[in-house]
mmCIF file of C-alpha atoms in Angstrom:
data_model
loop_
_atom_site.group_PDB
_atom_site.id
_atom_site.type_symbol
_atom_site.label_atom_id
_atom_site.label_comp_id
_atom_site.label_asym_id
_atom_site.label_seq_id
_atom_site.Cartn_x
_atom_site.Cartn_y
_atom_site.Cartn_z
ATOM 1 C CA MET A 1 129.464 39.349 191.958
ATOM 2 C CA GLU A 2 127.705 36.164 190.795
ATOM 3 C CA GLY A 3 124.325 35.957 189.068
ATOM 4 C CA ALA A 4 122.394 35.050 192.234
ATOM 5 C CA GLU A 5 123.944 37.969 194.141
ATOM 6 C CA VAL A 6 123.085 40.352 191.305
ATOM 7 C CA ALA A 7 119.478 39.182 191.304
ATOM 8 C CA GLU A 8 119.239 39.594 195.087
ATOM 9 C CA THR A 9 120.719 43.117 194.931
ATOM 10 C CA VAL A 10 118.313 44.149 192.165
ATOM 11 C CA SER A 11 115.400 42.781 194.196
ATOM 12 C CA GLN A 12 116.465 44.673 197.324
ATOM 13 C CA LEU A 13 116.746 48.001 195.512
ATOM 14 C CA GLY A 14 113.208 47.770 194.134
ATOM 15 C CA PRO A 15 111.302 48.269 190.854
ATOM 16 C CA GLU A 16 113.490 51.057 189.482
ATOM 17 C CA ALA A 17 116.577 48.884 189.890
ATOM 18 C CA ARG A 18 114.886 46.088 187.952
ATOM 19 C CA ARG A 19 114.015 48.516 185.169
ATOM 20 C CA LEU A 20 117.556 49.880 185.098
ATOM 21 C CA ALA A 21 119.037 46.384 184.974
ATOM 22 C CA ASP A 22 117.006 45.762 181.819
ATOM 23 C CA ALA A 23 117.442 49.178 180.177
ATOM 24 C CA ARG A 24 120.917 50.233 181.313
ATOM 25 C CA PRO A 25 123.634 47.616 180.773
ATOM 26 C CA ILE A 26 126.102 49.814 182.697
ATOM 27 C CA TRP A 27 124.493 48.926 185.996
ATOM 28 C CA TYR A 28 124.695 45.189 185.408
ATOM 29 C CA SER A 29 128.302 45.608 184.216
ATOM 30 C CA LEU A 30 129.207 47.450 187.406
ATOM 31 C CA LEU A 31 127.615 44.761 189.562
ATOM 32 C CA VAL A 32 129.449 41.871 187.949
ATOM 33 C CA GLY A 33 132.743 43.756 187.702
ATOM 34 C CA ARG A 34 132.894 43.945 183.904
ATOM 35 C CA ASP A 35 133.035 46.808 181.441
ATOM 36 C CA PHE A 36 132.046 47.081 177.798
ATOM 37 C CA ARG A 37 135.505 47.096 176.197
ATOM 38 C CA CYS A 38 135.556 43.549 174.833
ATOM 39 C CA SER A 39 132.433 44.117 172.723
ATOM 40 C CA PHE A 40 133.816 47.293 171.158
ATOM 41 C CA ALA A 41 137.362 46.166 170.394
ATOM 42 C CA GLY A 42 138.463 46.939 166.847
ATOM 43 C CA ARG A 43 135.483 49.092 165.930
ATOM 44 C CA GLN A 44 136.033 52.442 164.255
ATOM 45 C CA SER A 45 135.322 55.279 166.657
ATOM 46 C CA LEU A 46 132.688 57.898 166.002
ATOM 47 C CA THR A 47 133.814 61.504 165.796
ATOM 48 C CA LEU A 48 132.753 63.708 168.660
ATOM 49 C CA LYS A 49 132.091 66.836 166.632
ATOM 50 C CA SER A 50 129.781 65.027 164.222
ATOM 51 C CA SER A 51 127.810 63.896 167.287
ATOM 52 C CA GLY A 52 127.491 67.402 168.726
ATOM 53 C CA ILE A 53 130.236 66.933 171.353
ATOM 54 C CA SER A 54 132.578 69.919 171.380
ATOM 55 C CA ARG A 55 133.089 70.679 175.080
ATOM 56 C CA THR A 56 134.360 68.134 177.621
ATOM 57 C CA LEU A 57 135.001 68.273 181.354
ATOM 58 C CA ILE A 58 137.449 65.761 182.875
ATOM 59 C CA VAL A 59 137.168 65.260 186.647
ATOM 60 C CA GLU A 60 140.192 63.233 187.764
ATOM 61 C CA ASP A 61 142.563 63.681 190.721
ATOM 62 C CA ASP A 62 145.403 61.612 189.215
ATOM 63 C CA PRO A 63 147.512 64.200 187.305
ATOM 64 C CA SER A 64 149.064 61.627 184.971
ATOM 65 C CA LEU A 65 145.736 60.070 183.966
ATOM 66 C CA CYS A 66 144.172 63.515 183.642
ATOM 67 C CA ARG A 67 146.902 64.567 181.190
ATOM 68 C CA THR A 68 146.430 61.361 179.174
ATOM 69 C CA LEU A 69 142.682 61.875 178.916
ATOM 70 C CA LYS A 70 143.080 65.527 178.016
ATOM 71 C CA ARG A 71 145.627 64.723 175.318
ATOM 72 C CA GLY A 72 143.287 62.170 173.771
ATOM 73 C CA LEU A 73 140.253 64.440 173.841
ATOM 74 C CA ARG A 74 142.028 67.467 172.394
ATOM 75 C CA ARG A 75 142.152 65.584 169.089
ATOM 76 C CA HIS A 76 138.363 65.740 168.893
ATOM 77 C CA CYS A 77 137.012 68.563 171.068
ATOM 78 C CA ASP A 78 137.137 72.328 170.701
ATOM 79 C CA GLU A 79 137.430 72.833 174.456
ATOM 80 C CA VAL A 80 138.576 70.508 177.245
ATOM 81 C CA ARG A 81 138.555 71.585 180.899
ATOM 82 C CA THR A 82 139.729 69.680 183.958
ATOM 83 C CA ALA A 83 138.979 69.526 187.673
ATOM 84 C CA GLY A 84 140.778 67.548 190.360
ATOM 85 C CA THR A 85 138.144 67.635 193.101
ATOM 86 C CA ALA A 86 134.379 67.330 193.431
ATOM 87 C CA ARG A 87 134.177 70.896 194.729
ATOM 88 C CA ARG A 88 136.039 72.273 191.718
ATOM 89 C CA ALA A 89 133.931 70.229 189.316
ATOM 90 C CA ILE A 90 130.691 71.491 190.873
ATOM 91 C CA SER A 91 131.993 75.068 190.584
ATOM 92 C CA VAL A 92 132.824 74.595 186.893
ATOM 93 C CA LEU A 93 129.422 73.054 186.136
ATOM 94 C CA ARG A 94 127.617 76.038 187.660
ATOM 95 C CA ASP A 95 128.996 78.359 184.977
ATOM 96 C CA TRP A 96 129.851 76.067 182.064
ATOM 97 C CA GLN A 97 127.879 73.326 180.362
ATOM 98 C CA PRO A 98 129.941 70.509 178.838
ATOM 99 C CA ASP A 99 128.570 68.079 176.260
ATOM 100 C CA LEU A 100 130.636 65.221 177.704
ATOM 101 C CA LEU A 101 131.689 64.524 181.290
ATOM 102 C CA ILE A 102 134.454 62.045 182.128
ATOM 103 C CA ILE A 103 134.621 61.581 185.883
ATOM 104 C CA ASP A 104 136.498 59.425 188.368
ATOM 105 C CA PHE A 105 134.064 57.865 190.804
ATOM 106 C CA ARG A 106 136.170 58.470 193.908
ATOM 107 C CA LEU A 107 137.604 61.955 194.408
ATOM 108 C CA PRO A 108 139.541 63.443 197.351
ATOM 109 C CA ASP A 109 136.492 65.310 198.658
ATOM 110 C CA GLY A 110 133.551 63.302 197.377
ATOM 111 C CA THR A 111 132.305 61.073 194.589
ATOM 112 C CA ALA A 112 130.907 61.304 191.081
ATOM 113 C CA ILE A 113 127.452 61.046 192.639
ATOM 114 C CA ASP A 114 128.026 64.334 194.491
ATOM 115 C CA VAL A 115 129.069 66.057 191.262
ATOM 116 C CA LEU A 116 126.288 64.683 189.064
ATOM 117 C CA GLY A 117 123.701 65.350 191.762
ATOM 118 C CA SER A 118 124.661 69.028 191.776
ATOM 119 C CA VAL A 119 123.761 69.592 188.115
ATOM 120 C CA ASP A 120 120.844 71.994 187.770
ATOM 121 C CA GLY A 121 117.710 70.010 187.013
ATOM 122 C CA GLY A 122 116.732 72.510 184.337
ATOM 123 C CA ALA A 123 119.968 72.038 182.381
ATOM 124 C CA PRO A 124 120.555 69.157 179.963
ATOM 125 C CA LEU A 125 122.743 66.484 181.506
ATOM 126 C CA PRO A 126 126.036 65.884 179.694
ATOM 127 C CA ARG A 127 126.843 62.445 178.329
ATOM 128 C CA SER A 128 128.809 60.872 181.172
ATOM 129 C CA ILE A 129 131.578 58.284 181.495
ATOM 130 C CA ALA A 130 132.521 57.037 184.977
ATOM 131 C CA ILE A 131 136.059 55.832 185.703
ATOM 132 C CA SER A 132 136.890 53.680 188.706
ATOM 133 C CA ALA A 133 138.444 50.464 189.902
ATOM 134 C CA TYR A 134 135.271 49.403 191.705
ATOM 135 C CA ALA A 135 131.869 50.704 192.751
ATOM 136 C CA GLU A 136 129.418 49.263 195.269
ATOM 137 C CA PRO A 137 126.046 48.064 193.892
ATOM 138 C CA VAL A 138 124.085 50.951 195.421
ATOM 139 C CA GLU A 139 126.650 53.441 194.096
ATOM 140 C CA ALA A 140 126.413 51.881 190.636
ATOM 141 C CA PHE A 141 122.630 52.169 190.831
ATOM 142 C CA ASP A 142 122.901 55.865 191.693
ATOM 143 C CA LEU A 143 125.325 56.463 188.803
ATOM 144 C CA ALA A 144 122.875 54.937 186.340
ATOM 145 C CA ARG A 145 119.986 56.962 187.786
ATOM 146 C CA LEU A 146 122.047 60.135 187.325
ATOM 147 C CA GLY A 147 122.638 59.464 183.635
ATOM 148 C CA VAL A 148 125.977 57.630 183.460
ATOM 149 C CA THR A 149 125.828 55.300 180.456
ATOM 150 C CA THR A 150 129.423 54.058 180.296
ATOM 151 C CA TYR A 151 131.794 52.700 182.928
ATOM 152 C CA LEU A 152 135.534 52.433 182.342
ATOM 153 C CA THR A 153 137.799 50.486 184.688
ATOM 154 C CA LYS A 154 141.364 51.540 185.471
ATOM 155 C CA PRO A 155 144.008 51.487 184.058
ATOM 156 C CA VAL A 156 142.803 53.536 181.087
ATOM 157 C CA SER A 157 144.491 53.848 177.686
ATOM 158 C CA LEU A 158 143.616 56.163 174.792
ATOM 159 C CA SER A 159 142.120 53.232 172.874
ATOM 160 C CA ASP A 160 139.943 52.489 175.921
ATOM 161 C CA LEU A 161 138.870 56.126 175.957
ATOM 162 C CA ASP A 162 137.919 56.041 172.275
ATOM 163 C CA ALA A 163 135.842 52.902 172.821
ATOM 164 C CA ALA A 164 134.157 54.440 175.873
ATOM 165 C CA ILE A 165 133.232 57.568 173.944
ATOM 166 C CA GLU A 166 131.819 55.521 171.078
ATOM 167 C CA HIS A 167 129.746 53.459 173.485
ATOM 168 C CA THR A 168 128.451 56.622 175.167
ATOM 169 C CA LEU A 169 127.450 58.212 171.859
ATOM 170 C CA LEU A 170 125.660 55.062 170.729
ATOM 171 C CA GLU A 171 123.679 54.768 173.972
ATOM 172 C CA PRO A 172 120.432 56.782 174.016
ATOM 173 C CA PRO A 173 120.615 59.655 176.538
ATOM 174 C CA ASN A 174 118.987 59.035 179.901
ATOM 175 C CA ILE A 175 116.119 61.502 180.269
ATOM 176 C CA ASP A 176 114.899 60.144 183.616
ATOM 177 C CA PRO A 177 116.875 62.607 185.824
ATOM 178 C CA ALA A 178 115.425 65.634 184.036
ATOM 179 C CA ILE A 179 111.916 64.210 184.275
ATOM 180 C CA ARG A 180 112.289 63.493 187.993
ATOM 181 C CA ASN A 181 113.563 67.016 188.599
ATOM 182 C CA ALA A 182 110.470 68.427 186.876
ATOM 183 C CA VAL A 183 108.159 66.956 189.526
ATOM 184 C CA GLY A 184 106.857 69.725 191.777
ATOM 185 C CA HIS A 185 107.828 72.436 189.284
ATOM 186 C CA PHE A 186 105.702 71.574 186.243
ATOM 187 C CA GLY A 187 102.381 69.840 185.747
ATOM 188 C CA LEU A 188 102.229 66.561 183.831
ATOM 189 C CA LYS A 189 100.387 68.115 180.876
ATOM 190 C CA ALA A 190 102.919 70.947 180.642
ATOM 191 C CA VAL A 191 105.821 68.472 180.589
ATOM 192 C CA GLU A 192 104.099 66.347 177.928
ATOM 193 C CA ALA A 193 103.458 69.406 175.749
ATOM 194 C CA ASN A 194 107.028 70.658 176.168
ATOM 195 C CA VAL A 195 108.599 67.288 175.359
ATOM 196 C CA ARG A 196 106.356 66.914 172.319
ATOM 197 C CA GLY A 197 107.243 70.390 171.043
ATOM 198 C CA VAL A 198 110.994 69.995 171.559
ATOM 199 C CA MET A 199 111.123 66.561 169.907
ATOM 200 C CA VAL A 200 109.027 67.638 166.921
ATOM 201 C CA ASN A 201 111.091 70.771 166.318
ATOM 202 C CA GLU A 202 114.371 68.845 166.624
ATOM 203 C CA ALA A 203 113.151 66.133 164.250
ATOM 204 C CA LEU A 204 112.104 68.744 161.678
ATOM 205 C CA GLN A 205 115.506 70.436 161.915
ATOM 206 C CA ARG A 206 117.363 67.157 161.491
ATOM 207 C CA SER A 207 115.251 66.247 158.460
ATOM 208 C CA ASN A 208 115.626 69.713 156.856
ATOM 209 C CA GLY A 209 111.936 70.477 157.289
ATOM 210 C CA SER A 210 110.690 67.208 155.802
ATOM 211 C CA ARG A 211 107.614 66.024 157.672
ATOM 212 C CA ARG A 212 108.036 62.539 156.305
ATOM 213 C CA GLY A 213 111.623 62.448 157.599
ATOM 214 C CA ALA A 214 110.621 63.925 160.960
ATOM 215 C CA ALA A 215 107.848 61.346 161.362
ATOM 216 C CA ARG A 216 110.340 58.572 160.666
ATOM 217 C CA LEU A 217 112.754 59.932 163.313
ATOM 218 C CA LEU A 218 109.913 60.126 165.840
ATOM 219 C CA SER A 219 108.525 56.679 164.933
ATOM 220 C CA VAL A 220 105.058 58.091 164.285
ATOM 221 C CA SER A 221 102.872 58.362 161.201
ATOM 222 C CA ARG A 222 102.970 61.513 159.102
ATOM 223 C CA GLN A 223 99.267 62.019 159.868
ATOM 224 C CA PHE A 224 99.972 61.940 163.609
ATOM 225 C CA LEU A 225 102.804 64.453 163.166
ATOM 226 C CA GLN A 226 100.562 66.793 161.176
ATOM 227 C CA HIS A 227 97.915 66.539 163.891
ATOM 228 C CA THR A 228 100.557 67.369 166.525
ATOM 229 C CA LEU A 229 101.736 70.429 164.570
ATOM 230 C CA ARG A 230 98.177 71.759 164.405
ATOM 231 C CA ARG A 231 97.692 71.575 168.176
#
């Protein structure tokens, strides 16, 4: 898809599409038929465990590709599960929460959108990598809205997988789906207070209780953090 067609598609899909095109490079990459691999070639991969990724679900109906992905991920993850259909993937996600989801866009009985849309709104969304040969613009838009940050085109090698995982870990998680799911269940003030509390506690843990370190992680002043802790 050429630049003018991309611009027209973004315009047709509305303000959220324009925001996603700016904030989520995956969507633009899907529209123009490119992926991220060229910009990550030769870089040393991050380790999954050091990034808090220990459980992975692979949703892929091609047995050969599924085995390749599983073999590559077993080097890094404590637990790797697989599913060959959307129905099976949805069943697994009801009872098990992976940290990383690698999913083929087109499955025998549905798409990645069906699987990601089934995730309980109250549960944290896993980091997600979509695999496909091609996705329509609207489908790409829906993938980005549902939290997919990395898109990998077929055929896929283990080096491609490593680069995709690194890209996913470097991308900030998409919190929009969880926020949208909160509408109608929680008031705005309750969500603000909960987000503030969770982020402050996590920042303090990561900085070993240092308020100066926590303030730096949160990009606020130490005085503001102290005020927040007193509330």
